């Protein structure tokens, strides 16, 4: 349970997360919402990678010269989870773009206020 | 709307700062995540499947079902794009 | 082959999704029949595995033959069996609804659609059976990605609703993922059973508390629990009726089940009830959600929007059952999953059928339907009685157990909340029934006399309506065999 | 839909780069056991080469190289074969995804897993390649009205 000063990298990640969340909730333009979503997800990836680090470790590819001591290599599991999460993020972005295209075709705008106005609400 | 968003974001930041204060220092080789499961992967990957890249062996074999799900996710996304962008008569 | 059953349920759905897609490209009519066949096959497998689980106890499937903390496992106990039965059973009935009125899409283009529906069901089954926190996330994303596409079929407004849902669901998924990260970095494992063993040592760590909070918040977003419900009314109003039925009947219930699963098998009772007020918070916001969503439902004129707000209220019942955190509350909540999926499934199908057949959207349009469409309105009446909680229906028994749970925990406020909400339910459903049995006063309207729905549309509606009564009659059997053995572990 | 951009520099540069990106993608897939890489990364590289081709040469030429229908066949086929590969061990006494039971004669389980991972990565690469190209094609499709 370390001091907060040692967690400065986590603080940076939290700042990124907050920027992403603000983009999703605060912005009125739909593209900006997607950008916010991507920032948010990328910050999560950084969070996982940060947690998998080990001081004095190297990438998790076994080098026969170094042996298979666990302390030498970074933790591989966060990397695996993040690979999956990246794919999910790409898939979500692709679907979101497709949705934005249909929205634009129907309402010729990507501003939330104008869309709501044209939806007749 | 802006005010609600600000409150939500502030609450989220507070939760995150509170939660990260309990994590071990980044880079700590003794952290809980460094032991347990990950140790097993590092020590057995070479024996079990002759694969030096531990990430590949975990991704494709130890946790292969995640990878199947992951491929399914991107396949689903492509089908979703096909369905979303199919031209159809608008009902309203 | 019997030991492969847990894996085969989602895999059979995925394989049938492929077959339906590929053959559907060649001959479009085939895809619908293959989709129904796939769902029924998965239902058959679920029944077989339920029988097997009842005879021999919990099944566990280790993918790649790696023992649990290292590999991924599927766990199948009686509660899982119950959920899988609900998902595949309701899914196969909902798929029987014809394509054109059900999905508002030309039959020629339906191959992709049915592939996605089967993948959606596979995702939900995977979520239910996953014994690994991260594997659950993957299936969660499969089920939400399919929903975005399915909701957007409804046209322009539906696309906007679907986009909103995408943002909310992505936030939910990301919160869940962050929470899993905190749990993983605190204990070093993501297998549910393993986390359950390792967690007590670090109960007071802020990262475990924060992680649990994030996970629960993410799942509450997905299940549209009251303060996070904003995406549901729009998507349920503009989505095609069968998709709305799927979304209200199974999709928002599965995260509720996952919260139950986390309460029982990951964070123990000590953590969720005693150490942190998580269950109390869930119970109170659910209670608020029941009342507020019911009042909002009364204010609606559009039938489907009213049903959507009613879904928010009904999901809050499940949340209340979880929040009570005693066996009776859990039993009530979980049984309400089944009751609600039967009732809301049939109500949305009726809404879709009436819209397609008679062009009725609003509650005013129901006037005089009782005489002309006796079967449809009969099914509607049964479902509405179930929603209110009148005795022979399944809805009564779930509410009964929830009441018993509230009394058991001594929280009389919740008893009052449930009685008031039953009254509110009665207000908005009797309004429709009354309208339907009021004869039309002008003869001009009777010239375009709407007759009974065609048999193809009526069949799934009647099956679901019968299901409400059958589930009510069999409630003791279901609860004693499937739900109680797990809920007693609390 | 993307029209061809009439510039000799873009044209020639992209024509030269595309095969190398594809080669690198295949290297990443096949060398995933020894260096960072694997099916996803390789598949994304292959898809990005195709997307570059489409962006630079326009749809008329690019669709000749890889028609959209063939991309969807690649995506579906890769995914389907991956699931079949994962299912195969069930019929030879193993459990789902247990590559140690793949029916390749003369190999011990560890070697079988080695080759099982390779086969899986190849299918994943093909599936990701196809699916990403399908997404791109759908997003850039011309509106017909």
GROMACS .gro file of N, CA and C in nm, chain C residues 226-361:
model
  408
  439UNK      N    1  -3.240   0.193  -1.212
  439UNK     CA    2  -3.304   0.324  -1.222
  439UNK      C    3  -3.217   0.444  -1.263
  440UNK      N    4  -3.113   0.487  -1.191
  440UNK     CA    5  -3.056   0.613  -1.240
  440UNK      C    6  -2.985   0.597  -1.375
  441UNK      N    7  -2.960   0.474  -1.417
  441UNK     CA    8  -2.888   0.450  -1.541
  441UNK      C    9  -2.981   0.402  -1.652
  442UNK      N   10  -3.111   0.426  -1.639
  442UNK     CA   11  -3.205   0.364  -1.731
  442UNK      C   12  -3.225   0.444  -1.858
  443UNK      N   13  -3.160   0.561  -1.869
  443UNK     CA   14  -3.201   0.658  -1.971
  443UNK      C   15  -3.199   0.604  -2.114
  444UNK      N   16  -3.115   0.504  -2.141
  444UNK     CA   17  -3.107   0.454  -2.278
  444UNK      C   18  -3.221   0.360  -2.312
  445UNK      N   19  -3.281   0.297  -2.211
  445UNK     CA   20  -3.374   0.188  -2.240
  445UNK      C   21  -3.504   0.232  -2.308
  446UNK      N   22  -3.574   0.337  -2.257
  446UNK     CA   23  -3.703   0.370  -2.319
  446UNK      C   24  -3.693   0.397  -2.468
  447UNK      N   25  -3.592   0.474  -2.512
  447UNK     CA   26  -3.581   0.503  -2.654
  447UNK      C   27  -3.554   0.378  -2.735
  448UNK      N   28  -3.457   0.297  -2.689
  448UNK     CA   29  -3.421   0.182  -2.770
  448UNK      C   30  -3.536   0.082  -2.775
  449UNK      N   31  -3.612   0.070  -2.667
  449UNK     CA   32  -3.724  -0.024  -2.670
  449UNK      C   33  -3.841   0.029  -2.751
  450UNK      N   34  -3.853   0.163  -2.761
  450UNK     CA   35  -3.965   0.217  -2.837
  450UNK      C   36  -3.941   0.205  -2.987
  451UNK      N   37  -3.818   0.234  -3.031
  451UNK     CA   38  -3.795   0.241  -3.174
  451UNK      C   39  -3.740   0.112  -3.233
  452UNK      N   40  -3.691   0.021  -3.150
  452UNK     CA   41  -3.637  -0.104  -3.203
  452UNK      C   42  -3.751  -0.189  -3.260
  453UNK      N   43  -3.719  -0.282  -3.352
  453UNK     CA   44  -3.822  -0.374  -3.398
  453UNK      C   45  -3.879  -0.453  -3.280
  454UNK      N   46  -4.006  -0.493  -3.286
  454UNK     CA   47  -4.069  -0.552  -3.167
  454UNK      C   48  -3.998  -0.673  -3.111
  455UNK      N   49  -3.951  -0.764  -3.197
  455UNK     CA   50  -3.887  -0.883  -3.141
  455UNK      C   51  -3.757  -0.847  -3.073
  456UNK      N   52  -3.684  -0.748  -3.130
  456UNK     CA   53  -3.560  -0.705  -3.066
  456UNK      C   54  -3.591  -0.640  -2.931
  457UNK      N   55  -3.697  -0.559  -2.929
  457UNK     CA   56  -3.737  -0.498  -2.801
  457UNK      C   57  -3.773  -0.607  -2.701
  458UNK      N   58  -3.841  -0.711  -2.751
  458UNK     CA   59  -3.877  -0.821  -2.661
  458UNK      C   60  -3.752  -0.890  -2.609
  459UNK      N   61  -3.656  -0.916  -2.700
  459UNK     CA   62  -3.530  -0.977  -2.656
  459UNK      C   63  -3.462  -0.890  -2.553
  460UNK      N   64  -3.457  -0.760  -2.583
  460UNK     CA   65  -3.383  -0.671  -2.495
  460UNK      C   66  -3.450  -0.664  -2.358
  461UNK      N   67  -3.582  -0.653  -2.356
  461UNK     CA   68  -3.649  -0.641  -2.227
  461UNK      C   69  -3.658  -0.775  -2.157
  462UNK      N   70  -3.668  -0.883  -2.236
  462UNK     CA   71  -3.696  -1.011  -2.173
  462UNK      C   72  -3.572  -1.083  -2.127
  463UNK      N   73  -3.463  -1.075  -2.200
  463UNK     CA   74  -3.345  -1.146  -2.153
  463UNK      C   75  -3.225  -1.057  -2.134
  464UNK      N   76  -3.208  -0.956  -2.221
  464UNK     CA   77  -3.080  -0.887  -2.220
  464UNK      C   78  -3.055  -0.810  -2.092
  465UNK      N   79  -3.157  -0.738  -2.043
  465UNK     CA   80  -3.130  -0.659  -1.923
  465UNK      C   81  -3.136  -0.744  -1.797
  466UNK      N   82  -3.187  -0.868  -1.809
  466UNK     CA   83  -3.190  -0.952  -1.690
  466UNK      C   84  -3.057  -1.022  -1.665
  467UNK      N   85  -2.984  -1.050  -1.772
  467UNK     CA   86  -2.861  -1.127  -1.753
  467UNK      C   87  -2.759  -1.054  -1.667
  468UNK      N   88  -2.737  -0.921  -1.685
  468UNK     CA   89  -2.648  -0.853  -1.591
  468UNK      C   90  -2.697  -0.863  -1.447
  469UNK      N   91  -2.829  -0.863  -1.428
  469UNK     CA   92  -2.881  -0.878  -1.292
  469UNK      C   93  -2.840  -1.013  -1.236
  470UNK      N   94  -2.851  -1.116  -1.322
  470UNK     CA   95  -2.806  -1.248  -1.278
  470UNK      C   96  -2.658  -1.245  -1.244
  471UNK      N   97  -2.579  -1.172  -1.327
  471UNK     CA   98  -2.435  -1.168  -1.302
  471UNK      C   99  -2.407  -1.104  -1.167
  472UNK      N  100  -2.484  -0.998  -1.132
  472UNK     CA  101  -2.463  -0.937  -1.000
  472UNK      C  102  -2.492  -1.038  -0.891
  473UNK      N  103  -2.600  -1.117  -0.909
  473UNK     CA  104  -2.631  -1.222  -0.811
  473UNK      C  105  -2.515  -1.319  -0.798
  474UNK      N  106  -2.463  -1.357  -0.915
  474UNK     CA  107  -2.353  -1.453  -0.919
  474UNK      C  108  -2.231  -1.395  -0.846
  475UNK      N  109  -2.205  -1.266  -0.868
  475UNK     CA  110  -2.090  -1.204  -0.801
  475UNK      C  111  -2.114  -1.199  -0.651
  476UNK      N  112  -2.238  -1.168  -0.612
  476UNK     CA  113  -2.269  -1.162  -0.470
  476UNK      C  114  -2.250  -1.299  -0.405
  477UNK      N  115  -2.292  -1.405  -0.476
  477UNK     CA  116  -2.286  -1.538  -0.416
  477UNK      C  117  -2.147  -1.598  -0.426
  478UNK      N  118  -2.081  -1.583  -0.543
  478UNK     CA  119  -1.963  -1.665  -0.569
  478UNK      C  120  -1.832  -1.590  -0.584
  479UNK      N  121  -1.834  -1.456  -0.581
  479UNK     CA  122  -1.707  -1.386  -0.595
  479UNK      C  123  -1.679  -1.301  -0.472
  480UNK      N  124  -1.760  -1.194  -0.456
  480UNK     CA  125  -1.749  -1.119  -0.331
  480UNK      C  126  -1.846  -1.186  -0.238
  481UNK      N  127  -1.804  -1.227  -0.123
  481UNK     CA  128  -1.897  -1.301  -0.040
  481UNK      C  129  -1.994  -1.205   0.028
  482UNK      N  130  -2.084  -1.263   0.105
  482UNK     CA  131  -2.182  -1.183   0.176
  482UNK      C  132  -2.114  -1.087   0.272
  483UNK      N  133  -2.007  -1.133   0.336
  483UNK     CA  134  -1.934  -1.048   0.430
  483UNK      C  135  -1.897  -0.916   0.366
  484UNK      N  136  -1.847  -0.927   0.242
  484UNK     CA  137  -1.797  -0.807   0.175
  484UNK      C  138  -1.910  -0.718   0.129
  485UNK      N  139  -2.008  -0.778   0.060
  485UNK     CA  140  -2.111  -0.698  -0.004
  485UNK      C  141  -2.212  -0.642   0.095
  486UNK      N  142  -2.235  -0.713   0.205
  486UNK     CA  143  -2.341  -0.671   0.297
  486UNK      C  144  -2.282  -0.603   0.419
  487UNK      N  145  -2.183  -0.666   0.480
  487UNK     CA  146  -2.135  -0.615   0.607
  487UNK      C  147  -2.029  -0.507   0.590
  488UNK      N  148  -1.927  -0.537   0.509
  488UNK     CA  149  -1.814  -0.445   0.498
  488UNK      C  150  -1.849  -0.320   0.420
  489UNK      N  151  -1.915  -0.339   0.307
  489UNK     CA  152  -1.950  -0.224   0.225
  489UNK      C  153  -2.101  -0.221   0.210
  490UNK      N  154  -2.158  -0.103   0.190
  490UNK     CA  155  -2.305  -0.097   0.180
  490UNK      C  156  -2.355  -0.121   0.038
  491UNK      N  157  -2.284  -0.202  -0.043
  491UNK     CA  158  -2.321  -0.213  -0.184
  491UNK      C  159  -2.464  -0.266  -0.200
  492UNK      N  160  -2.497  -0.374  -0.128
  492UNK     CA  161  -2.631  -0.429  -0.146
  492UNK      C  162  -2.738  -0.332  -0.097
  493UNK      N  163  -2.706  -0.260   0.011
  493UNK     CA  164  -2.804  -0.162   0.059
  493UNK      C  165  -2.829  -0.055  -0.046
  494UNK      N  166  -2.717  -0.009  -0.109
  494UNK     CA  167  -2.734   0.094  -0.213
  494UNK      C  168  -2.821   0.040  -0.326
  495UNK      N  169  -2.792  -0.085  -0.368
  495UNK     CA  170  -2.871  -0.144  -0.477
  495UNK      C  171  -3.018  -0.148  -0.436
  496UNK      N  172  -3.044  -0.191  -0.313
  496UNK     CA  173  -3.183  -0.204  -0.269
  496UNK      C  174  -3.253  -0.069  -0.271
  497UNK      N  175  -3.186   0.035  -0.221
  497UNK     CA  176  -3.255   0.165  -0.211
  497UNK      C  177  -3.277   0.227  -0.346
  498UNK      N  178  -3.171   0.220  -0.436
  498UNK     CA  179  -3.197   0.282  -0.566
  498UNK      C  180  -3.300   0.200  -0.643
  499UNK      N  181  -3.306   0.067  -0.619
  499UNK     CA  182  -3.409  -0.012  -0.684
  499UNK      C  183  -3.546   0.030  -0.636
  500UNK      N  184  -3.558   0.052  -0.505
  500UNK     CA  185  -3.688   0.091  -0.451
  500UNK      C  186  -3.732   0.224  -0.512
  501UNK      N  187  -3.636   0.318  -0.520
  501UNK     CA  188  -3.669   0.448  -0.582
  501UNK      C  189  -3.707   0.426  -0.728
  502UNK      N  190  -3.631   0.337  -0.796
  502UNK     CA  191  -3.657   0.312  -0.937
  502UNK      C  192  -3.794   0.253  -0.961
  503UNK      N  193  -3.836   0.162  -0.873
  503UNK     CA  194  -3.968   0.099  -0.891
  503UNK      C  195  -4.076   0.206  -0.893
  504UNK      N  196  -4.072   0.296  -0.794
  504UNK     CA  197  -4.179   0.396  -0.783
  504UNK      C  198  -4.171   0.495  -0.900
  505UNK      N  199  -4.050   0.548  -0.924
  505UNK     CA  200  -4.039   0.656  -1.023
  505UNK      C  201  -4.071   0.603  -1.163
  506UNK      N  202  -4.017   0.486  -1.196
  506UNK     CA  203  -4.042   0.433  -1.330
  506UNK      C  204  -4.189   0.398  -1.348
  507UNK      N  205  -4.255   0.351  -1.242
  507UNK     CA  206  -4.399   0.321  -1.254
  507UNK      C  207  -4.478   0.447  -1.280
  508UNK      N  208  -4.440   0.556  -1.209
  508UNK     CA  209  -4.512   0.682  -1.230
  508UNK      C  210  -4.489   0.731  -1.373
  509UNK      N  211  -4.362   0.720  -1.420
  509UNK     CA  212  -4.333   0.762  -1.557
  509UNK      C  213  -4.411   0.678  -1.657
  510UNK      N  214  -4.428   0.549  -1.626
  510UNK     CA  215  -4.502   0.462  -1.718
  510UNK      C  216  -4.646   0.507  -1.729
  511UNK      N  217  -4.704   0.552  -1.617
  511UNK     CA  218  -4.843   0.598  -1.623
  511UNK      C  219  -4.856   0.718  -1.716
  512UNK      N  220  -4.752   0.801  -1.718
  512UNK     CA  221  -4.760   0.924  -1.797
  512UNK      C  222  -4.749   0.899  -1.947
  513UNK      N  223  -4.712   0.778  -1.988
  513UNK     CA  224  -4.687   0.755  -2.132
  513UNK      C  225  -4.816   0.726  -2.206
  514UNK      N  226  -4.817   0.772  -2.331
  514UNK     CA  227  -4.932   0.746  -2.417
  514UNK      C  228  -4.899   0.637  -2.518
  515UNK      N  229  -4.772   0.632  -2.558
  515UNK     CA  230  -4.727   0.530  -2.652
  515UNK      C  231  -4.717   0.396  -2.578
  516UNK      N  232  -4.782   0.295  -2.633
  516UNK     CA  233  -4.789   0.166  -2.565
  516UNK      C  234  -4.650   0.110  -2.539
  517UNK      N  235  -4.562   0.116  -2.642
  517UNK     CA  236  -4.431   0.053  -2.624
  517UNK      C  237  -4.343   0.132  -2.530
  518UNK      N  238  -4.355   0.266  -2.531
  518UNK     CA  239  -4.277   0.344  -2.436
  518UNK      C  240  -4.322   0.313  -2.293
  519UNK      N  241  -4.453   0.292  -2.279
  519UNK     CA  242  -4.503   0.255  -2.148
  519UNK      C  243  -4.444   0.121  -2.104
  520UNK      N  244  -4.438   0.025  -2.199
  520UNK     CA  245  -4.380  -0.105  -2.165
  520UNK      C  246  -4.233  -0.089  -2.127
  521UNK      N  247  -4.162   0.001  -2.198
  521UNK     CA  248  -4.020   0.019  -2.168
  521UNK      C  249  -4.002   0.072  -2.027
  522UNK      N  250  -4.083   0.174  -1.989
  522UNK     CA  251  -4.071   0.223  -1.851
  522UNK      C  252  -4.110   0.116  -1.751
  523UNK      N  253  -4.208   0.035  -1.791
  523UNK     CA  254  -4.245  -0.076  -1.703
  523UNK      C  255  -4.127  -0.172  -1.686
  524UNK      N  256  -4.049  -0.193  -1.797
  524UNK     CA  257  -3.930  -0.278  -1.785
  524UNK      C  258  -3.833  -0.223  -1.683
  525UNK      N  259  -3.815  -0.091  -1.685
  525UNK     CA  260  -3.724  -0.030  -1.587
  525UNK      C  261  -3.772  -0.062  -1.446
  526UNK      N  262  -3.904  -0.051  -1.426
  526UNK     CA  263  -3.957  -0.080  -1.293
  526UNK      C  264  -3.938  -0.226  -1.257
  527UNK      N  265  -3.963  -0.315  -1.356
  527UNK     CA  266  -3.956  -0.458  -1.326
  527UNK      C  267  -3.813  -0.503  -1.300
  528UNK      N  268  -3.717  -0.443  -1.375
  528UNK     CA  269  -3.578  -0.479  -1.349
  528UNK      C  270  -3.537  -0.433  -1.210
  529UNK      N  271  -3.596  -0.321  -1.167
  529UNK     CA  272  -3.566  -0.274  -1.032
  529UNK      C  273  -3.616  -0.373  -0.927
  530UNK      N  274  -3.725  -0.447  -0.958
  530UNK     CA  275  -3.767  -0.554  -0.865
  530UNK      C  276  -3.654  -0.655  -0.846
  531UNK      N  277  -3.594  -0.694  -0.961
  531UNK     CA  278  -3.485  -0.791  -0.952
  531UNK      C  279  -3.371  -0.732  -0.869
  532UNK      N  280  -3.342  -0.602  -0.896
  532UNK     CA  281  -3.239  -0.535  -0.817
  532UNK      C  282  -3.273  -0.534  -0.669
  533UNK      N  283  -3.401  -0.514  -0.638
  533UNK     CA  284  -3.443  -0.514  -0.498
  533UNK      C  285  -3.418  -0.650  -0.435
  534UNK      N  286  -3.450  -0.756  -0.512
  534UNK     CA  287  -3.427  -0.891  -0.461
  534UNK      C  288  -3.281  -0.915  -0.430
  535UNK      N  289  -3.193  -0.866  -0.519
  535UNK     CA  290  -3.050  -0.882  -0.495
  535UNK      C  291  -3.008  -0.799  -0.374
  536UNK      N  292  -3.062  -0.675  -0.370
  536UNK     CA  293  -3.022  -0.585  -0.263
  536UNK      C  294  -3.062  -0.632  -0.126
  537UNK      N  295  -3.172  -0.709  -0.118
  537UNK     CA  296  -3.213  -0.762   0.012
  537UNK      C  297  -3.110  -0.858   0.068
  538UNK      N  298  -3.041  -0.928  -0.025
  538UNK     CA  299  -2.930  -1.015   0.014
  538UNK      C  300  -2.970  -1.119   0.118
  539UNK      N  301  -3.090  -1.171   0.108
  539UNK     CA  302  -3.121  -1.291   0.186
  539UNK      C  303  -3.182  -1.393   0.091
  540UNK      N  304  -3.179  -1.523   0.127
  540UNK     CA  305  -3.220  -1.626   0.029
  540UNK      C  306  -3.356  -1.600  -0.033
  541UNK      N  307  -3.453  -1.555   0.047
  541UNK     CA  308  -3.586  -1.536  -0.010
  541UNK      C  309  -3.586  -1.422  -0.111
  542UNK      N  310  -3.511  -1.316  -0.081
  542UNK     CA  311  -3.503  -1.205  -0.174
  542UNK      C  312  -3.441  -1.248  -0.306
  543UNK      N  313  -3.332  -1.327  -0.296
  543UNK     CA  314  -3.265  -1.375  -0.417
  543UNK      C  315  -3.360  -1.463  -0.497
  544UNK      N  316  -3.433  -1.552  -0.426
  544UNK     CA  317  -3.527  -1.639  -0.496
  544UNK      C  318  -3.631  -1.556  -0.570
  545UNK      N  319  -3.684  -1.453  -0.500
  545UNK     CA  320  -3.784  -1.368  -0.564
  545UNK      C  321  -3.726  -1.299  -0.686
  546UNK      N  322  -3.605  -1.243  -0.670
  546UNK     CA  323  -3.543  -1.170  -0.781
  546UNK      C  324  -3.519  -1.259  -0.900
  547UNK      N  325  -3.462  -1.379  -0.875
  547UNK     CA  326  -3.428  -1.467  -0.986
  547UNK      C  327  -3.554  -1.523  -1.052
  548UNK      N  328  -3.653  -1.555  -0.969
  548UNK     CA  329  -3.777  -1.606  -1.029
  548UNK      C  330  -3.845  -1.495  -1.109
  549UNK      N  331  -3.827  -1.373  -1.065
  549UNK     CA  332  -3.886  -1.262  -1.139
  549UNK      C  333  -3.821  -1.247  -1.277
  550UNK      N  334  -3.696  -1.290  -1.290
  550UNK     CA  335  -3.632  -1.287  -1.422
  550UNK      C  336  -3.715  -1.367  -1.520
  551UNK      N  337  -3.752  -1.491  -1.477
  551UNK     CA  338  -3.831  -1.576  -1.566
  551UNK      C  339  -3.969  -1.517  -1.589
  552UNK      N  340  -4.033  -1.474  -1.481
  552UNK     CA  341  -4.169  -1.420  -1.493
  552UNK      C  342  -4.170  -1.299  -1.585
  553UNK      N  343  -4.071  -1.210  -1.562
  553UNK     CA  344  -4.069  -1.088  -1.641
  553UNK      C  345  -4.040  -1.117  -1.787
  554UNK      N  346  -3.949  -1.213  -1.814
  554UNK     CA  347  -3.919  -1.236  -1.956
  554UNK      C  348  -4.040  -1.296  -2.027
  555UNK      N  349  -4.117  -1.381  -1.958
  555UNK     CA  350  -4.238  -1.432  -2.022
  555UNK      C  351  -4.339  -1.320  -2.047
  556UNK      N  352  -4.360  -1.235  -1.944
  556UNK     CA  353  -4.464  -1.134  -1.956
  556UNK      C  354  -4.425  -1.027  -2.056
  557UNK      N  355  -4.301  -0.975  -2.042
  557UNK     CA  356  -4.261  -0.865  -2.129
  557UNK      C  357  -4.242  -0.914  -2.272
  558UNK      N  358  -4.195  -1.040  -2.285
  558UNK     CA  359  -4.183  -1.095  -2.421
  558UNK      C  360  -4.318  -1.095  -2.491
  559UNK      N  361  -4.421  -1.147  -2.422
  559UNK     CA  362  -4.551  -1.154  -2.488
  559UNK      C  363  -4.608  -1.014  -2.511
  560UNK      N  364  -4.586  -0.922  -2.417
  560UNK     CA  365  -4.642  -0.787  -2.435
  560UNK      C  366  -4.579  -0.717  -2.555
  561UNK      N  367  -4.446  -0.731  -2.571
  561UNK     CA  368  -4.383  -0.666  -2.685
  561UNK      C  369  -4.425  -0.730  -2.817
  562UNK      N  370  -4.443  -0.863  -2.814
  562UNK     CA  371  -4.490  -0.928  -2.936
  562UNK      C  372  -4.630  -0.880  -2.971
  563UNK      N  373  -4.716  -0.863  -2.868
  563UNK     CA  374  -4.851  -0.812  -2.895
  563UNK      C  375  -4.842  -0.672  -2.954
  564UNK      N  376  -4.753  -0.590  -2.894
  564UNK     CA  377  -4.738  -0.453  -2.945
  564UNK      C  378  -4.696  -0.456  -3.092
  565UNK      N  379  -4.599  -0.545  -3.124
  565UNK     CA  380  -4.552  -0.553  -3.262
  565UNK      C  381  -4.662  -0.602  -3.355
  566UNK      N  382  -4.736  -0.705  -3.310
  566UNK     CA  383  -4.842  -0.760  -3.393
  566UNK      C  384  -4.951  -0.658  -3.419
  567UNK      N  385  -4.991  -0.585  -3.313
  567UNK     CA  386  -5.097  -0.485  -3.330
  567UNK      C  387  -5.051  -0.374  -3.422
  568UNK      N  388  -4.923  -0.334  -3.409
  568UNK     CA  389  -4.875  -0.227  -3.495
  568UNK      C  390  -4.875  -0.271  -3.641
  569UNK      N  391  -4.829  -0.393  -3.663
  569UNK     CA  392  -4.821  -0.439  -3.801
  569UNK      C  393  -4.959  -0.463  -3.861
  570UNK      N  394  -5.046  -0.520  -3.779
  570UNK     CA  395  -5.176  -0.563  -3.829
  570UNK      C  396  -5.274  -0.447  -3.835
  571UNK      N  397  -5.277  -0.364  -3.733
  571UNK     CA  398  -5.377  -0.258  -3.724
  571UNK      C  399  -5.318  -0.118  -3.727
  572UNK      N  400  -5.185  -0.108  -3.723
  572UNK     CA  401  -5.125   0.024  -3.719
  572UNK      C  402  -5.147   0.097  -3.588
  573UNK      N  403  -5.160   0.021  -3.480
  573UNK     CA  404  -5.187   0.086  -3.352
  573UNK      C  405  -5.056   0.111  -3.279
  574UNK      N  406  -5.034   0.237  -3.240
  574UNK     CA  407  -4.919   0.270  -3.158
  574UNK      C  408  -4.963   0.310  -3.018
   0.00000   0.00000   0.00000
